[in-house]
């Protein structure tokens, strides 16, 4: 029996350090690393399920080529030779941007940087940019603070109040829960603001239901109340910020009753919030759903400004926790990827690539997809499939036969996290790097992405750029961030702290061009606009059009665990919606809009706001993104999934949607809260 160090590769807040027991070349157990100061020996169900994915009988274990519409196994030499020949032909005739590199963050190891190094060495590429996740909020905080930083969770106990605003911590950030409980024992009040009845609400001192997309209106109303009562930190505003007077003028002229009506918040809940924000330090913990709207960046800026007014920025127990991009910025990615090698380069956005790709001239001739399943993940999925299918050569590197792999010409079997060593910087919440050993050899003929890249580079005449060992790549990326003692600690313990700052912005010297926090007048009219699409004519006549919130699933990180726990498409609605629509709990329904329609099981979810329907994304083979239009948020090339509107109607005569778990989401939330 051998105990080895491992790490979770998933793109997640928590970024867990793990330990594995290997017996006879097989992993027999997986657990959390008890030495890790943040994850403290606990891993979530998604982390534990990595072992099930590793051993799953549907793993891809041989290279596949599509011949006459069917996949046939081929050997690696043939696959790589033919792929290299097709890439070279495209480069020779159409130039570097004829190769479209489509990727995401299913694996956040440093060695994945070699993929972009290859395409840069070949002269450039067409590349996806922006995110489906968080980029509007990142851009917003870059304008306000210069970048996104998060204080240590241990300092939550210094807060007088903790406001969890739109983050479902039991599902997406479970290691935060013990720190919140500790803070409550020290006297901190807990507030949950969300349109959705998350498990943490049962531990809260105050729960505020806000209408989807209207969080900015609530933030402005709160700021107005603080300004009118004088509960503003004048020292912060005068010494450490710019733009305050224009911001104050815009906020003070707003009609508070209109703001609260837009947000759907009553006076009693509002007054309770004002009292809490008037007594700093206050720590506001934001989720990413807040900024998945056209005005998403403005919403984050409005909340940043609200917290800045209180003087909580730079104080132990205070701040705005959205992300911790400082960790990623401490990694010298360009030292590995070498963008200076490019001769040509162009981009399309992840959120709107279905519309942007057909406009490219010349169009892509080679599609290379890795660490992503865009035909399930990206908006406007049906059109995106048509666009991808039109690309002459399609290569997908994958563990399973996903929606995107099915349309490929070549599918290359990838090694998983347990079959290769790497350093992971996936946490969006804390400042630790994780190291994972190679626990076992790759199953079958699966190979690490780095091996595939190096083999293609050799065939394409770019092998000179890949005379680097894995450790060379790690040291190139981390530069001087780790001294010899730091490297020894990383390899010995499986983790090391990379970011030294415990209190974000403790010196109140920000990363903006002039070093000051930036207030900006909020676009109040966006949140007060009439709901022009509150009714629609999709399906049977004119009906109420609900916002469809496609939230993170309980048992999977997006669709990565779907092979273990696939379920039927299930949509949740407030009980009053079922009554209004004349539908029964458990009924089969059609969700309709101009993009398409989706057959789903309807379930009642008490506590959900009546303007919204909720569906867990990534849990079914029938992707909800057939309904989600492609569009960009106001900042950062972010996505606008939550601006999706659908009508709902009975699916008369429809057959049952297959699946193995249609338990009400509320039941699952109760189970999560007892961990």
XYZ file of C-alpha atoms in Angstrom:
675
model
C 0.000 0.000 0.000
C 1.351 3.403 -1.019
C -0.112 6.792 -0.061
C 0.469 9.467 -2.678
C -0.284 13.149 -3.072
C -2.950 14.269 -5.502
C -5.065 17.325 -6.222
C -8.418 18.181 -7.698
C -8.042 19.540 -11.245
C -11.558 20.988 -11.415
C -12.109 24.691 -12.039
C -13.658 25.430 -8.664
C -13.540 27.850 -5.740
C -12.036 25.283 -3.393
C -9.069 23.719 -5.233
C -8.610 20.734 -2.918
C -5.432 18.951 -1.950
C -5.988 15.186 -1.847
C -4.373 11.923 -0.839
C -4.759 8.602 -2.591
C -3.964 5.056 -1.549
C -2.574 2.864 -4.324
C -2.444 -0.922 -4.012
C -1.099 -3.120 -6.781
C -1.219 -0.344 -9.360
C -4.862 0.519 -8.574
C -6.267 3.485 -6.667
C -8.320 2.064 -3.809
C -9.227 5.239 -1.915
C -9.261 8.990 -2.293
C -9.535 11.488 0.552
C -8.791 15.075 1.470
C -5.397 16.179 2.704
C -5.856 16.953 6.429
C -2.802 19.238 6.438
C -4.329 21.712 3.985
C -5.347 24.827 5.965
C -8.365 25.637 3.786
C -9.880 22.322 2.684
C -8.870 20.594 5.958
C -9.072 16.974 4.852
C -12.553 17.181 3.306
C -13.373 16.758 -0.377
C -16.757 17.197 -1.972
C -18.764 14.609 -3.859
C -17.470 15.919 -7.173
C -13.898 15.391 -6.023
C -14.619 11.888 -4.748
C -16.334 11.087 -8.040
C -13.097 11.669 -9.951
C -12.201 8.093 -9.042
C -15.452 6.855 -10.588
C -14.649 8.733 -13.784
C -11.146 7.292 -13.799
C -12.436 3.711 -13.656
C -15.561 4.186 -15.769
C -16.114 1.566 -18.485
C -17.012 4.286 -21.009
C -13.576 5.935 -20.831
C -12.035 6.471 -24.249
C -8.969 4.241 -24.393
C -8.000 4.219 -28.096
C -7.602 6.907 -30.757
C -10.651 7.015 -33.008
C -11.151 8.137 -36.610
C -14.498 8.716 -38.249
C -14.847 6.639 -41.412
C -18.106 6.709 -43.380
C -19.864 8.296 -40.420
C -18.657 5.764 -37.840
C -15.707 5.783 -35.470
C -13.045 3.129 -35.920
C -9.981 2.564 -33.707
C -6.599 3.466 -35.169
C -3.121 3.513 -33.683
C -1.472 6.646 -32.358
C 1.050 6.910 -35.180
C -1.643 6.969 -37.827
C -3.784 9.420 -35.862
C -0.963 11.856 -35.212
C 0.482 11.580 -38.727
C -2.885 12.305 -40.336
C -3.739 15.130 -37.961
C -0.332 16.757 -38.471
C -0.752 16.435 -42.243
C -4.144 18.179 -42.100
C -2.870 20.958 -39.840
C 0.149 21.520 -42.082
C -2.043 21.687 -45.183
C -4.260 24.315 -43.549
C -1.261 26.350 -42.400
C 0.377 26.248 -45.822
C -2.720 27.371 -47.717
C -4.586 29.611 -45.286
C -2.097 30.624 -42.595
C -1.988 30.186 -38.801
C -5.478 31.481 -38.056
C -6.987 28.611 -40.031
C -6.517 26.546 -36.847
C -9.244 27.213 -34.264
C -8.160 26.356 -30.710
C -11.255 25.839 -28.551
C -10.568 25.008 -24.921
C -11.815 25.626 -21.417
C -10.731 24.710 -17.872
C -11.815 21.117 -17.247
C -8.181 20.629 -16.211
C -6.283 23.561 -14.699
C -2.792 22.092 -14.595
C 0.257 24.099 -15.646
C 1.165 21.556 -18.340
C -1.931 22.467 -20.342
C -0.146 25.719 -21.253
C 1.849 23.681 -23.771
C -1.178 23.534 -26.083
C -1.076 27.265 -26.720
C 2.719 27.122 -26.943
C 2.347 24.732 -29.885
C -0.047 26.934 -31.830
C 2.031 30.037 -31.136
C 5.122 28.192 -32.369
C 3.212 27.396 -35.570
C 2.584 31.110 -36.070
C -0.644 31.802 -34.186
C -4.259 30.653 -34.165
C -7.904 31.579 -33.860
C -8.718 31.249 -30.175
C -11.764 31.438 -27.885
C -11.640 34.255 -25.319
C -13.906 35.510 -22.571
C -15.648 33.039 -20.320
C -19.006 31.454 -19.687
C -18.303 31.800 -15.999
C -17.009 35.000 -14.435
C -15.412 37.466 -16.861
C -17.923 40.343 -16.618
C -17.297 40.433 -12.856
C -13.532 40.157 -13.297
C -13.578 43.121 -15.691
C -15.753 45.072 -13.266
C -13.404 44.541 -10.335
C -10.428 45.331 -12.575
C -11.974 48.752 -13.171
C -12.742 49.270 -9.470
C -9.719 47.715 -7.737
C -7.297 46.889 -10.550
C -7.860 43.144 -10.101
C -9.916 40.685 -8.056
C -8.551 39.695 -4.656
C -10.040 37.737 -1.766
C -8.963 37.905 1.868
C -8.228 34.724 3.785
C -11.361 32.875 4.895
C -9.907 32.597 8.409
C -10.525 36.336 8.762
C -14.280 35.977 8.373
C -14.506 35.802 12.175
C -13.409 39.456 12.271
C -16.535 40.535 10.359
C -19.560 42.030 12.058
C -21.703 40.784 9.204
C -21.194 38.352 6.317
C -23.360 38.797 3.244
C -23.453 35.818 0.881
C -24.840 37.436 -2.250
C -25.730 35.002 -5.023
C -23.230 32.252 -4.168
C -24.692 28.805 -3.385
C -21.850 27.816 -1.097
C -23.140 24.333 -0.176
C -22.901 23.363 -3.851
C -20.047 25.452 -5.255
C -17.841 26.415 -2.281
C -18.518 23.931 0.539
C -15.239 24.584 2.381
C -16.424 28.126 3.058
C -19.231 26.829 5.293
C -17.055 25.934 8.337
C -15.455 29.395 8.245
C -18.902 31.012 8.188
C -20.024 28.886 11.146
C -16.911 29.873 13.068
C -17.572 33.532 12.315
C -21.139 33.186 13.583
C -19.798 31.724 16.828
C -17.724 34.894 17.137
C -20.847 37.011 16.755
C -21.018 37.755 13.026
C -24.468 38.084 11.482
C -25.107 36.038 8.340
C -27.172 37.403 5.457
C -28.121 35.488 2.312
C -29.315 37.451 -0.736
C -30.520 35.218 -3.552
C -33.550 34.551 -5.760
C -32.974 30.875 -5.048
C -33.580 28.974 -1.751
C -30.082 27.719 -1.048
C -29.206 25.496 1.913
C -27.142 28.138 3.745
C -30.270 30.268 4.145
C -31.397 28.027 7.008
C -28.382 29.197 9.016
C -28.848 32.881 8.142
C -29.990 35.691 10.417
C -31.556 37.438 7.434
C -32.673 36.088 4.045
C -33.500 38.493 1.227
C -35.104 37.296 -1.986
C -34.145 39.518 -4.908
C -35.524 39.416 -8.433
C -33.097 37.927 -10.993
C -30.880 40.541 -12.626
C -31.956 43.305 -10.245
C -29.202 43.030 -7.631
C -27.722 46.293 -8.886
C -30.934 48.135 -8.017
C -30.746 46.826 -4.453
C -27.078 47.832 -4.144
C -27.818 51.375 -5.303
C -30.764 51.690 -2.893
C -28.549 50.587 0.004
C -25.822 53.019 -1.027
C -28.368 55.841 -1.153
C -29.523 55.031 2.378
C -25.931 55.046 3.687
C -25.256 58.395 2.004
C -28.419 59.925 3.438
C -27.703 58.748 6.990
C -24.019 59.648 6.883
C -22.883 56.046 7.359
C -19.991 56.541 4.959
C -16.269 56.209 5.651
C -15.094 59.675 4.620
C -11.449 58.788 5.099
C -11.642 55.995 2.537
C -13.679 58.069 0.096
C -11.406 61.118 0.278
C -7.963 59.502 0.559
C -8.266 56.264 -1.335
C -10.904 56.698 -4.051
C -11.739 58.664 -7.186
C -15.049 59.439 -8.856
C -17.041 59.712 -5.654
C -18.878 62.983 -6.375
C -20.250 61.814 -9.732
C -21.212 58.501 -8.147
C -22.941 60.193 -5.197
C -24.887 62.548 -7.449
C -26.228 59.706 -9.548
C -27.138 57.554 -6.548
C -28.845 60.334 -4.604
C -31.086 61.347 -7.514
C -32.504 57.807 -7.882
C -36.022 57.007 -6.695
C -35.618 54.496 -3.880
C -39.128 53.111 -4.196
C -38.528 52.402 -7.872
C -35.258 50.661 -7.028
C -36.837 48.462 -4.370
C -39.780 47.639 -6.615
C -37.378 46.591 -9.351
C -35.428 44.439 -6.880
C -38.593 42.991 -5.345
C -37.398 43.780 -1.800
C -39.784 45.104 0.842
C -39.073 47.904 3.314
C -38.615 45.609 6.320
C -35.882 43.541 4.686
C -34.313 46.662 3.216
C -34.155 48.440 6.578
C -32.538 45.374 8.160
C -29.884 45.385 5.420
C -29.203 49.088 5.901
C -28.558 48.572 9.619
C -26.050 45.815 8.878
C -24.180 47.748 6.176
C -24.009 50.766 8.487
C -21.972 48.763 11.028
C -18.716 47.662 9.343
C -16.571 45.728 8.826
C -18.771 43.766 6.481
C -17.608 40.925 4.243
C -19.602 40.442 1.046
C -19.164 37.113 -0.749
C -20.372 37.227 -4.347
C -21.451 34.476 -6.697
C -21.044 34.420 -10.459
C -24.720 34.231 -11.345
C -24.966 37.936 -10.428
C -23.073 38.905 -13.565
C -24.575 36.498 -16.112
C -26.798 39.268 -17.460
C -26.304 42.016 -20.007
C -25.730 44.449 -17.114
C -23.640 41.959 -15.132
C -20.490 44.062 -14.942
C -22.460 47.080 -13.749
C -24.044 44.952 -11.019
C -20.665 43.932 -9.600
C -19.445 47.531 -9.745
C -22.539 48.695 -7.841
C -21.861 46.171 -5.055
C -18.141 47.042 -4.973
C -19.053 50.697 -4.529
C -21.555 49.903 -1.768
C -18.933 48.031 0.259
C -16.343 50.732 -0.425
C -18.687 53.338 1.079
C -18.663 51.434 4.376
C -14.860 51.533 4.596
C -14.709 47.738 4.792
C -12.151 47.425 1.968
C -8.673 46.625 3.270
C -9.884 45.706 6.765
C -9.691 42.329 8.455
C -13.245 41.049 8.398
C -14.198 43.268 5.455
C -14.084 43.332 1.693
C -15.742 42.030 -1.451
C -14.905 38.397 -2.265
C -15.562 37.665 -5.916
C -12.444 35.881 -7.124
C -8.736 35.593 -6.409
C -7.130 36.288 -9.783
C -3.902 37.349 -8.123
C -3.021 33.634 -7.871
C -3.214 33.136 -11.628
C -1.384 36.399 -12.278
C 1.561 35.194 -10.215
C 2.060 32.449 -12.787
C 4.053 33.565 -15.807
C 1.867 31.936 -18.419
C 3.426 33.854 -21.300
C 6.863 32.463 -20.458
C 5.393 29.100 -21.421
C 2.870 29.996 -24.126
C 5.117 32.533 -25.925
C 2.623 34.851 -27.644
C 5.622 36.738 -29.085
C 5.998 33.890 -31.599
C 2.690 34.704 -33.273
C 2.527 36.024 -36.813
C -1.275 36.086 -36.941
C -3.942 35.910 -34.276
C -7.688 36.402 -33.994
C -10.335 35.624 -31.421
C -13.983 34.721 -30.973
C -15.881 34.842 -27.703
C -16.989 31.673 -25.924
C -20.400 33.145 -25.267
C -21.144 34.202 -28.843
C -18.944 31.984 -31.003
C -21.925 30.524 -32.868
C -22.546 33.977 -34.354
C -18.928 35.110 -34.686
C -17.279 32.088 -36.315
C -19.272 32.306 -39.591
C -18.086 35.903 -40.004
C -14.395 34.982 -40.077
C -12.546 35.270 -43.385
C -11.003 32.894 -44.106
C -13.067 30.498 -41.990
C -11.299 27.967 -39.759
C -10.152 24.798 -41.489
C -9.050 22.865 -38.403
C -10.859 22.698 -35.051
C -8.818 21.540 -32.057
C -10.915 21.071 -28.881
C -9.472 20.101 -25.536
C -10.585 20.322 -21.889
C -14.034 21.440 -23.016
C -17.352 20.299 -24.402
C -18.588 23.466 -26.131
C -21.576 21.823 -27.806
C -23.009 21.236 -24.326
C -21.473 24.255 -22.561
C -21.854 27.164 -24.941
C -25.014 29.172 -25.688
C -26.916 28.724 -28.950
C -25.880 25.071 -28.978
C -27.838 23.982 -32.053
C -26.326 26.676 -34.265
C -22.862 26.118 -32.814
C -23.072 22.459 -33.777
C -23.858 23.441 -37.375
C -20.898 25.840 -37.371
C -18.482 23.274 -35.926
C -19.648 20.568 -38.317
C -18.803 22.827 -41.264
C -15.110 22.944 -40.272
C -13.294 20.413 -42.515
C -11.075 18.837 -39.840
C -12.222 18.432 -36.256
C -9.958 17.031 -33.506
C -11.222 16.487 -29.964
C -9.074 15.393 -27.006
C -11.366 13.791 -24.427
C -11.997 11.230 -21.711
C -15.541 10.391 -22.865
C -17.643 10.512 -26.018
C -19.193 13.935 -25.425
C -21.499 15.917 -27.684
C -18.473 17.673 -29.185
C -16.492 14.443 -29.595
C -19.362 12.899 -31.541
C -18.996 15.402 -34.383
C -15.185 15.058 -34.570
C -13.117 13.459 -37.302
C -10.519 12.337 -34.773
C -11.025 11.692 -31.055
C -7.857 11.317 -28.991
C -8.115 9.624 -25.557
C -6.753 11.823 -22.768
C -5.142 10.728 -19.521
C -6.895 11.948 -16.383
C -5.551 13.696 -13.284
C -4.467 10.440 -11.634
C -2.396 9.348 -14.626
C -0.045 12.344 -14.869
C 1.839 14.663 -12.546
C 1.059 18.354 -12.551
C 0.727 21.532 -10.496
C -2.766 22.999 -10.232
C -3.789 26.602 -9.670
C -7.513 26.137 -10.089
C -8.777 27.814 -6.915
C -10.790 31.003 -7.400
C -10.877 31.576 -3.642
C -7.568 30.893 -1.874
C -3.888 31.385 -2.573
C -2.517 27.831 -2.571
C -0.963 25.790 -5.351
C -1.602 22.036 -5.355
C 0.720 19.280 -6.587
C -0.509 15.924 -7.866
C 1.727 12.935 -8.452
C 1.121 10.443 -11.235
C -0.640 7.734 -9.224
C -1.032 5.034 -11.870
C -0.173 4.605 -15.566
C -2.755 5.807 -18.117
C -5.499 3.316 -18.846
C -5.430 1.632 -22.230
C -3.843 3.880 -24.844
C -4.872 7.151 -23.202
C -2.125 9.767 -23.174
C -1.575 13.097 -21.367
C -2.305 16.208 -23.441
C 1.357 17.219 -23.099
C 2.429 14.003 -24.832
C -0.027 14.627 -27.679
C 1.227 18.197 -28.086
C 4.869 17.155 -28.100
C 4.223 14.436 -30.695
C 2.342 16.837 -32.954
C 5.095 19.441 -32.548
C 7.698 16.914 -33.668
C 5.679 16.057 -36.777
C 5.047 19.729 -37.591
C 8.667 20.802 -37.372
C 8.206 22.579 -34.057
C 9.951 20.060 -31.831
C 12.699 22.549 -30.985
C 10.215 24.447 -28.803
C 9.468 21.378 -26.714
C 12.863 20.320 -25.446
C 11.586 20.940 -21.931
C 10.923 18.471 -19.157
C 7.756 18.763 -17.116
C 9.710 20.306 -14.268
C 11.274 22.786 -16.706
C 7.770 23.924 -17.644
C 6.701 24.255 -14.003
C 9.766 26.308 -13.124
C 9.341 28.454 -16.219
C 5.748 29.217 -15.231
C 6.482 29.917 -11.578
C 9.759 31.753 -12.159
C 11.090 33.084 -8.889
C 7.780 32.793 -7.041
C 9.064 29.745 -5.188
C 12.501 29.387 -3.644
C 14.108 25.983 -3.087
C 12.328 25.590 0.251
C 9.001 26.388 -1.413
C 9.537 23.749 -4.098
C 10.423 21.166 -1.455
C 7.288 22.033 0.516
C 5.097 21.763 -2.586
C 6.387 18.321 -3.527
C 6.472 17.050 0.076
C 3.119 18.313 1.384
C 1.213 18.562 -1.897
C 0.516 22.293 -1.552
C 2.196 25.615 -0.904
C 0.913 29.128 -0.374
C 1.789 31.359 -3.313
C 0.013 34.617 -2.415
C 1.328 36.209 0.809
C -1.389 38.832 1.384
C -3.942 37.788 4.031
C -6.124 40.915 3.896
C -6.978 42.012 0.380
C -5.880 45.625 -0.209
C -4.599 45.977 3.357
C -2.506 49.011 2.368
C -5.443 50.458 0.396
C -3.076 50.872 -2.542
C -5.029 49.487 -5.444
C -3.877 48.041 -8.753
C -5.670 50.712 -10.775
C -3.523 53.109 -12.844
C -3.531 55.775 -10.110
C -3.626 53.370 -7.158
C -7.097 54.475 -6.000
C -10.474 52.753 -5.887
C -12.704 53.884 -8.740
C -16.319 54.853 -8.097
C -18.477 55.076 -11.220
C -22.038 56.397 -11.689
C -24.276 53.307 -11.860
C -26.498 52.783 -14.940
C -29.685 52.813 -12.856
C -31.960 52.904 -15.890
C -30.873 49.380 -16.843
C -32.371 47.961 -13.665
C -35.518 50.073 -13.897
C -36.358 49.208 -17.483
C -39.761 47.605 -17.978
C -39.656 43.860 -18.388
C -40.265 44.035 -22.133
C -40.073 40.272 -22.517
C -42.170 39.330 -19.513
C -44.643 37.780 -21.947
C -43.966 35.985 -25.203
C -45.672 33.964 -27.925
C -43.493 30.860 -27.898
C -45.596 27.677 -27.933
C -49.345 27.924 -27.308
C -50.392 31.587 -27.503
C -49.084 34.453 -25.426
C -47.806 33.322 -22.043
C -45.621 34.491 -19.176
C -41.934 34.382 -20.105
C -39.768 33.399 -17.126
C -36.059 33.911 -16.663
C -34.361 30.527 -16.887
C -31.511 30.325 -14.368
C -29.176 27.480 -15.315
C -27.366 26.932 -12.025
C -24.394 24.771 -11.118
C -25.389 21.151 -10.468
C -25.048 19.471 -7.088
C -23.287 16.339 -8.316
C -21.212 17.475 -11.262
C -18.931 20.300 -12.253
C -20.892 21.332 -15.310
C -21.171 18.116 -17.347
C -17.929 16.460 -16.282
C -19.583 13.956 -13.937
C -22.669 13.366 -16.040
C -21.439 9.934 -17.022
C -21.815 8.942 -13.353
C -25.076 10.652 -12.456
C -27.019 11.644 -15.558
C -30.562 12.699 -14.809
C -33.560 13.791 -16.782
C -33.928 17.495 -17.529
C -35.735 18.880 -14.494
C -37.008 22.433 -14.194
C -37.960 23.955 -10.844
C -40.573 26.628 -10.269
C -42.229 28.348 -7.328
C -45.475 26.639 -6.255
C -47.451 29.717 -7.269
C -46.111 29.339 -10.813
C -47.473 25.799 -11.012
C -50.825 27.086 -9.813
C -50.804 29.998 -12.256
C -49.917 27.769 -15.191
C -52.307 24.990 -14.181
C -49.521 22.409 -14.013
C -48.967 19.576 -11.550
C -45.786 18.838 -9.632
C -44.008 16.106 -11.612
C -45.656 16.960 -14.939
C -43.794 16.811 -18.219
C -43.539 20.271 -19.749
C -42.085 22.017 -22.747
C -39.795 24.985 -22.218
C -40.057 27.164 -25.328
C -38.360 30.186 -26.825
C -37.143 31.423 -30.189
C -34.000 29.278 -29.892
C -35.798 25.964 -29.488
C -37.668 23.803 -27.018
C -36.719 21.329 -24.305
C -38.812 18.577 -22.730
C -38.419 18.639 -18.950
C -39.855 17.342 -15.700
C -41.459 20.107 -13.639
C -40.903 20.246 -9.882
C -42.116 22.731 -7.275
C -39.421 24.546 -5.304
C -40.771 26.587 -2.361
C -38.858 29.796 -1.759
C -37.882 30.402 -5.374
C -38.911 33.809 -6.708
C -41.911 33.614 -9.026
C -40.156 35.379 -11.925
C -37.647 32.554 -12.409
C -37.378 28.931 -13.402
C -34.280 26.994 -12.344
C -32.512 24.111 -14.054
C -29.193 22.496 -13.184
C -26.929 22.730 -16.212
C -24.775 19.857 -17.403
C -26.774 17.046 -15.818
C -28.581 15.714 -18.884
C -27.614 14.615 -22.368
C -30.234 17.096 -23.577
C -28.353 20.366 -23.161
C -30.297 23.329 -21.837
C -28.139 25.519 -24.072
C -30.465 24.795 -26.978
C -32.561 27.493 -25.276
C -29.832 29.970 -24.326
C -29.064 32.677 -26.894
C -25.537 33.880 -27.494
C -24.876 37.441 -26.341
C -22.239 39.373 -24.437
C -22.411 41.160 -21.108
C -21.498 44.822 -20.728
C -17.933 44.043 -19.645
C -15.237 41.418 -20.128
C -16.812 39.452 -23.011
C -18.863 37.643 -20.382
C -21.916 35.542 -21.053
C -25.566 36.430 -20.449
C -27.087 32.996 -19.793
C -29.501 34.312 -17.179
C -31.124 36.713 -19.643
C -32.649 33.624 -21.268
C -36.453 33.675 -21.187
C -38.786 30.757 -21.756
C -42.455 29.977 -21.599
C -43.728 26.772 -20.054
C -46.573 24.551 -21.213
C -47.851 21.029 -20.645
C -46.231 18.382 -22.853
C -49.392 16.639 -23.899
C -48.778 13.110 -25.084
C -44.998 13.327 -24.554
C -43.239 10.202 -23.411
C -41.260 10.145 -20.161
C -37.865 11.798 -20.048
C -35.348 9.136 -19.023
C -33.164 9.643 -15.971
C -32.247 8.262 -12.574
C -32.728 11.175 -10.181
C -35.609 13.584 -10.106
C -35.613 14.297 -6.381
C -36.676 17.841 -5.594
C -33.744 20.226 -5.420
C -34.904 21.309 -1.969
C -34.432 17.756 -0.662
C -30.889 17.722 -1.981
C -30.216 21.144 -0.462
C -31.302 19.805 2.927
C -28.867 16.918 2.582
C -26.025 19.264 1.601
C -26.653 21.473 4.645
C -26.129 18.555 7.043
C -22.561 17.847 5.993
